[in-house]
Short mmCIF file of C-alpha atoms in Angstrom, two decimals:
data_model
loop_
_atom_site.label_atom_id
_atom_site.label_comp_id
_atom_site.label_asym_id
_atom_site.label_seq_id
_atom_site.Cartn_x
_atom_site.Cartn_y
_atom_site.Cartn_z
CA MET J 863 0.02 0.03 0.13
CA LYS J 864 2.90 2.23 0.77
CA THR J 865 4.53 1.80 -2.77
CA GLN J 866 1.36 2.54 -4.39
CA LYS J 867 0.43 5.71 -2.54
CA LYS J 868 4.21 6.94 -3.07
CA SER J 869 3.72 5.90 -7.01
CA LEU J 870 0.51 8.03 -6.74
CA GLN J 871 2.05 11.20 -4.93
CA VAL J 872 5.03 10.93 -7.91
CA ALA J 873 2.63 10.59 -10.85
CA SER J 874 0.34 14.05 -8.95
CA VAL J 875 3.75 15.74 -8.83
CA LEU J 876 4.60 15.21 -12.44
CA LEU J 877 1.11 16.15 -13.74
CA LEU J 878 1.50 19.32 -11.81
CA SER J 879 4.75 19.84 -13.59
CA VAL J 880 3.98 19.30 -16.95
CA SER J 881 0.51 21.37 -16.74
CA GLY J 882 2.74 24.34 -15.26
CA PHE J 883 5.49 24.14 -18.18
CA PHE J 884 2.88 24.34 -20.80
CA SER J 885 1.02 27.17 -18.92
CA GLN J 886 4.48 28.78 -18.72
CA TYR J 887 5.01 28.20 -22.37
CA ASN J 888 1.52 29.89 -23.31
CA CYS J 889 2.58 32.72 -21.30
CA LEU J 890 5.78 33.27 -23.04
CA ALA J 891 4.79 32.91 -26.54
CA GLN J 892 1.90 35.27 -25.72
CA ASN J 893 4.06 38.15 -24.33
CA LYS J 894 6.98 37.62 -26.76
CA LYS J 895 5.31 38.18 -29.88
CA ASP J 896 7.43 41.58 -30.48
CA ASP J 897 10.52 39.14 -30.77
CA ILE J 898 9.63 37.30 -33.37
CA ASN J 899 10.54 38.23 -37.36
CA PRO J 900 8.90 35.78 -39.31
CA LEU J 901 10.33 34.71 -42.90
CA VAL J 902 8.09 34.37 -45.68
CA THR J 903 9.05 32.63 -48.59
CA ALA J 904 7.62 32.01 -52.19
CA SER J 905 6.41 28.66 -50.80
CA ALA J 906 5.53 28.91 -47.38
CA SER J 907 3.06 31.32 -44.85
CA ILE J 908 3.57 31.34 -41.34
CA ASN J 909 0.74 31.11 -38.75
CA THR J 910 1.68 33.42 -36.11
CA ARG J 911 -0.49 31.51 -33.72
CA ASP J 912 2.23 28.64 -34.07
CA LEU J 913 5.53 30.60 -34.18
CA LYS J 914 6.83 28.77 -31.17
CA SER J 915 7.06 25.62 -29.67
CA PRO J 916 8.89 23.91 -26.79
CA THR J 917 12.10 21.76 -27.05
CA SER J 918 13.18 19.10 -24.91
CA ASN J 919 15.19 20.94 -22.84
CA GLY J 920 12.51 23.83 -22.54
CA SER J 921 13.57 26.58 -24.59
CA LEU J 922 11.53 28.02 -27.40
CA VAL J 923 12.30 27.87 -31.22
CA PRO J 924 10.51 28.84 -34.30
CA GLN J 925 8.16 26.86 -35.84
CA ILE J 926 6.97 27.63 -39.52
CA ILE J 927 3.60 26.23 -40.48
CA THR J 928 3.31 25.92 -44.16
CA THR J 929 0.54 26.23 -46.45
CA PRO J 930 0.49 27.01 -50.40
CA ILE J 931 0.39 29.92 -52.16
CA GLN J 932 -0.73 30.45 -55.37
CA THR J 933 1.64 31.65 -58.00
CA SER J 934 1.23 33.76 -61.18
CA GLY J 935 4.29 32.28 -63.16
CA CYS J 936 5.91 35.44 -62.75
CA GLY J 937 8.13 34.00 -59.97
CA GLY J 938 5.06 33.80 -57.54
CA LEU J 939 4.78 37.47 -57.91
CA THR J 940 1.64 39.56 -59.27
CA THR J 941 3.64 43.13 -59.10
CA LEU J 942 6.94 44.64 -59.80
CA THR J 943 8.65 47.59 -58.56
CA ASP J 944 11.22 49.49 -60.64
CA ASN J 945 13.93 50.26 -57.96
CA ARG J 946 14.98 52.85 -60.22
CA ASP J 947 11.82 55.23 -59.48
CA LYS J 948 9.94 53.03 -57.05
CA ASN J 949 7.19 52.66 -59.42
CA VAL J 950 4.85 49.58 -59.06
CA TYR J 951 3.39 47.80 -61.81
CA LYS J 952 0.94 44.83 -62.36
CA ILE J 953 2.49 41.80 -63.89
CA VAL J 954 0.82 38.71 -65.60
CA GLN J 955 1.50 35.28 -66.82
CA THR J 956 0.22 34.48 -70.35
CA GLY J 957 0.61 31.16 -71.93
CA THR J 958 1.66 27.43 -70.60
CA GLY J 959 4.49 25.24 -71.09
CA THR J 960 7.29 26.33 -73.25
CA SER J 961 5.10 29.10 -74.21
CA THR J 962 4.94 30.91 -70.65
CA GLN J 963 5.73 34.60 -70.86
CA CYS J 964 5.57 37.09 -67.54
CA TRP J 965 4.64 40.30 -69.00
CA MET J 966 4.11 43.97 -67.21
CA ALA J 967 0.40 44.63 -67.20
CA GLN J 968 0.62 48.19 -67.61
CA ASN J 969 2.54 50.61 -69.84
CA LEU J 970 5.83 51.63 -68.63
CA ASN J 971 6.24 55.33 -66.88
CA TYR J 972 9.66 55.93 -66.70
CA SER J 973 11.72 58.70 -67.54
CA THR J 974 15.24 60.76 -65.89
CA SER J 975 14.56 64.04 -67.57
CA GLY J 976 12.89 65.33 -64.37
CA VAL J 977 10.49 63.97 -62.11
CA GLY J 978 6.69 64.40 -63.65
CA THR J 979 8.31 66.57 -66.63
CA PRO J 980 6.31 66.09 -69.72
CA VAL J 981 8.61 66.21 -72.97
CA VAL J 982 7.07 68.78 -75.49
CA THR J 983 9.67 69.35 -78.17
CA GLY J 984 11.03 65.85 -78.63
CA GLN J 985 13.30 62.93 -77.23
CA GLY J 986 16.83 64.44 -78.01
CA GLY J 987 17.93 65.35 -75.02
CA GLU J 988 20.40 64.30 -72.27
CA GLY J 989 18.74 60.83 -70.15
CA ILE J 990 15.64 59.12 -70.91
CA GLN J 991 12.51 61.31 -71.68
CA LYS J 992 8.90 60.35 -71.86
CA TYR J 993 5.85 62.26 -73.47
CA CYS J 994 2.59 62.72 -71.53
CA TYR J 995 -0.56 62.49 -73.73
CA GLY J 996 -1.31 65.95 -74.31
CA ASP J 997 1.49 67.26 -71.98
CA ILE J 998 -0.49 66.59 -69.01
CA LEU J 999 1.08 64.38 -66.29
CA ASP J 1000 -1.91 62.75 -65.19
CA ASN J 1001 -1.99 60.90 -68.36
CA CYS J 1002 1.22 59.34 -68.03
CA ASN J 1003 0.37 57.99 -64.43
CA ILE J 1004 -2.78 56.61 -66.00
CA TYR J 1005 -1.63 55.35 -69.72
CA GLY J 1006 2.17 55.30 -69.07
CA GLY J 1007 4.47 57.45 -70.92
CA LEU J 1008 5.15 57.62 -74.84
CA TYR J 1009 8.49 56.72 -76.56
CA GLU J 1010 10.08 57.57 -79.83
CA TRP J 1011 11.71 54.29 -80.92
CA ASP J 1012 15.29 55.20 -80.07
CA GLU J 1013 14.71 56.93 -77.03
CA MET J 1014 13.16 53.31 -76.21
CA LEU J 1015 16.23 51.22 -77.16
CA ASN J 1016 18.31 53.46 -75.16
CA GLY J 1017 21.16 52.29 -77.07
CA SER J 1018 20.16 48.55 -77.02
CA VAL J 1019 20.71 46.73 -80.65
CA SER J 1020 17.53 46.03 -82.30
CA CYS J 1021 16.57 42.49 -82.44
CA ASN J 1022 14.16 39.55 -83.37
CA GLY J 1023 13.90 35.72 -82.35
CA ASP J 1024 12.99 32.69 -84.48
CA ALA J 1025 9.81 30.46 -84.41
CA GLN J 1026 11.67 28.34 -81.94
CA ASN J 1027 12.92 31.06 -79.49
CA PRO J 1028 10.88 34.17 -80.22
CA ALA J 1029 12.93 35.81 -77.67
CA CYS J 1030 15.98 37.62 -79.16
CA LYS J 1031 19.62 35.87 -78.51
CA THR J 1032 20.44 39.02 -76.74
CA PRO J 1033 17.31 40.80 -75.56
CA ALA J 1034 17.23 44.34 -76.11
CA LYS J 1035 17.01 45.88 -72.50
CA GLY J 1036 16.25 49.69 -73.84
CA ILE J 1037 14.40 51.47 -70.89
CA CYS J 1038 13.16 48.55 -68.88
CA ARG J 1039 14.49 47.76 -65.47
CA GLU J 1040 17.25 45.05 -65.22
CA GLY J 1041 15.98 41.65 -65.77
CA TRP J 1042 13.55 43.18 -68.23
CA HIS J 1043 13.65 43.80 -71.84
CA ILE J 1044 11.53 45.11 -74.81
CA PRO J 1045 9.73 42.53 -76.57
CA SER J 1046 10.90 41.47 -79.84
CA HIS J 1047 8.24 41.12 -82.99
CA TYR J 1048 8.23 37.48 -82.45
CA GLU J 1049 7.59 37.59 -78.78
CA TRP J 1050 4.19 39.79 -79.34
CA THR J 1051 3.76 36.66 -81.52
CA LEU J 1052 3.80 34.26 -79.29
CA LEU J 1053 1.69 36.09 -76.75
CA GLU J 1054 -0.89 36.54 -79.56
CA LYS J 1055 -0.91 32.84 -80.05
CA SER J 1056 -1.43 32.06 -76.42
CA VAL J 1057 -4.43 34.43 -75.52
CA GLY J 1058 -7.02 33.70 -78.05
CA THR J 1059 -8.88 31.01 -80.23
CA ASP J 1060 -6.89 31.50 -83.66
CA PRO J 1061 -3.26 30.98 -82.96
CA ASP J 1062 -2.47 29.76 -86.50
CA ALA J 1063 -3.55 33.06 -88.13
CA PHE J 1064 -0.46 34.72 -86.12
CA LEU J 1065 2.87 34.15 -88.21
CA TYR J 1066 6.32 34.04 -87.07
CA ASP J 1067 7.03 36.26 -90.28
CA ILE J 1068 7.92 39.88 -90.96
CA LEU J 1069 5.49 39.57 -94.15
CA LYS J 1070 2.06 39.37 -92.60
CA ILE J 1071 0.79 43.19 -91.88
CA GLY J 1072 -2.55 44.37 -90.68
CA TYR J 1073 -5.45 43.14 -88.58
CA THR J 1074 -5.14 39.74 -87.44
CA GLY J 1075 -6.62 36.99 -85.46
CA THR J 1076 -10.04 36.66 -84.24
CA ASP J 1077 -10.40 37.47 -80.32
CA GLU J 1078 -7.10 38.08 -79.43
CA GLY J 1079 -7.28 41.68 -79.20
CA GLY J 1080 -10.16 41.75 -77.20
CA ASN J 1081 -8.91 39.16 -74.93
CA LEU J 1082 -5.75 41.59 -74.37
CA LYS J 1083 -8.06 44.93 -74.01
CA ASN J 1084 -9.18 46.34 -70.49
CA THR J 1085 -12.63 46.13 -70.59
CA GLY J 1086 -15.58 48.48 -70.20
CA THR J 1087 -15.77 51.84 -71.92
CA ALA J 1088 -14.80 54.49 -68.91
CA ILE J 1089 -11.51 54.55 -70.58
CA TRP J 1090 -11.88 52.93 -74.15
CA MET J 1091 -14.24 54.51 -76.47
CA THR J 1092 -17.67 52.99 -77.04
CA PRO J 1093 -18.11 49.94 -78.07
CA ASN J 1094 -14.83 48.53 -77.18
CA THR J 1095 -15.53 45.61 -79.76
CA GLY J 1096 -14.59 42.09 -78.05
CA ALA J 1097 -12.99 43.27 -75.20
CA THR J 1098 -12.58 40.69 -72.08
CA ASN J 1099 -9.32 41.18 -70.71
CA ALA J 1100 -9.17 37.19 -70.39
CA SER J 1101 -5.58 37.34 -70.65
CA GLY J 1102 -5.05 39.79 -67.92
CA PHE J 1103 -3.08 42.28 -69.99
CA LEU J 1104 -4.91 45.16 -69.27
CA ALA J 1105 -4.21 47.26 -72.53
CA LEU J 1106 -4.99 50.83 -72.42
CA PRO J 1107 -5.70 53.31 -75.36
CA GLY J 1108 -2.88 55.87 -74.90
CA GLY J 1109 -2.82 56.92 -78.38
CA TYR J 1110 0.34 58.35 -79.84
CA VAL J 1111 2.20 61.53 -80.76
CA GLY J 1112 4.15 62.50 -83.81
CA GLY J 1113 5.32 65.93 -85.02
CA GLY J 1114 4.37 67.50 -81.90
CA THR J 1115 0.54 66.27 -82.19
CA TYR J 1116 -1.22 63.90 -80.09
CA SER J 1117 -3.92 61.28 -81.37
CA ASN J 1118 -6.43 58.75 -80.64
CA LEU J 1119 -6.40 58.88 -76.71
CA GLY J 1120 -9.31 56.45 -75.71
CA LEU J 1121 -9.52 54.91 -79.48
CA ASN J 1122 -6.10 53.09 -80.00
CA GLY J 1123 -3.07 51.83 -78.13
CA TYR J 1124 0.36 51.36 -79.77
CA TRP J 1125 3.09 49.19 -78.61
CA TRP J 1126 6.43 49.22 -79.76
CA THR J 1127 8.44 46.01 -80.53
CA ALA J 1128 12.46 45.68 -80.40
CA SER J 1129 12.23 44.28 -84.08
CA GLU J 1130 12.63 46.10 -87.37
CA SER J 1131 12.27 45.30 -91.22
CA LEU J 1132 13.98 47.46 -93.75
CA GLY J 1133 14.61 50.19 -91.40
CA SER J 1134 11.07 50.46 -90.06
CA PRO J 1135 10.35 48.92 -86.43
CA TRP J 1136 7.32 46.63 -85.75
CA TYR J 1137 4.62 47.70 -83.67
CA ARG J 1138 1.50 46.56 -82.48
CA ASN J 1139 -2.03 48.29 -82.41
CA LEU J 1140 -5.50 47.56 -80.43
CA ASN J 1141 -8.37 49.48 -81.62
CA TYR J 1142 -11.77 50.45 -79.91
CA SER J 1143 -13.81 49.03 -82.52
CA SER J 1144 -12.13 45.85 -83.08
CA SER J 1145 -11.10 42.62 -81.24
CA LEU J 1146 -8.20 42.05 -83.57
CA VAL J 1147 -4.70 42.72 -83.29
CA ASN J 1148 -2.85 45.12 -86.09
CA ARG J 1149 0.91 44.31 -86.63
CA ARG J 1150 2.60 46.60 -88.85
CA PRO J 1151 5.96 48.35 -89.31
CA GLY J 1152 5.89 52.41 -88.36
CA ASN J 1153 7.72 55.62 -88.05
CA LYS J 1154 10.51 55.63 -85.47
CA ALA J 1155 9.88 59.07 -84.87
CA ARG J 1156 6.27 58.58 -83.21
CA GLY J 1157 5.47 58.14 -79.59
CA PHE J 1158 4.25 55.04 -78.45
CA SER J 1159 3.55 52.93 -75.33
CA VAL J 1160 6.27 50.30 -74.08
CA ARG J 1161 5.43 47.11 -72.00
CA CYS J 1162 8.48 45.03 -71.00
CA VAL J 1163 8.68 41.13 -70.75
CA LYS J 1164 10.48 39.37 -68.41
CA ASP J 1165 14.28 37.80 -69.43
#
């Protein structure tokens, strides 16, 4: 009987000790939240309610509870910060498998010609200069800057890819931030093949000119008629590309805001650079060579 009674006393003491330990642990975990420096990675998130757990010697160590994070195909990110001026842009994945690309989902709005200073007399000056439609700064904040072709290349060499590798062997960085570049004519072609129902209409060549496809332009355009002019035909933004009608500038005259969007490529044919155009009354994509002196919008694509 004495042995049994002693065993019960020891068990009671152990039970109280364990209970006291976890009570002390809960108190410490609650009071030391300010000491926690959580680490968040692309493949894990942290549940702060479970950040600490006891080890065998009674010390507290971080405990990371991992849960899946949905990725966009752009390195798990949906925004891009331009570290040159801290502008933040939406980004979007297009295509699948070997056709996957990561694009800016907003027009570039970068210059070194003075913070918020629109260019009104051409882009031949020092640094990187942009036009703001109508010389109105707010238009750059909405539609991005407009850039002449040489200004956009910023010393990079024009280039194109091929049907197997649409990107240039040496991408034209142009005025894009590090890790991004000006898309080639064939990178635009790959985008067009990826976003609609008529991929065979978009050829890897420099011969087919004009409005092409079926619904690809509509799937690239932002929806509604608040920015695009009515009827904004076929606009679904199914691609997430959020194309806007920023118009263009040429010879000191601004034209087509709300009606058309124009985007440069890094490629040229017989001295004329290729560009893309989307129109408020069409769901197709217009591809053609243009005038280097005109100011068009710019999208960057990830290296």
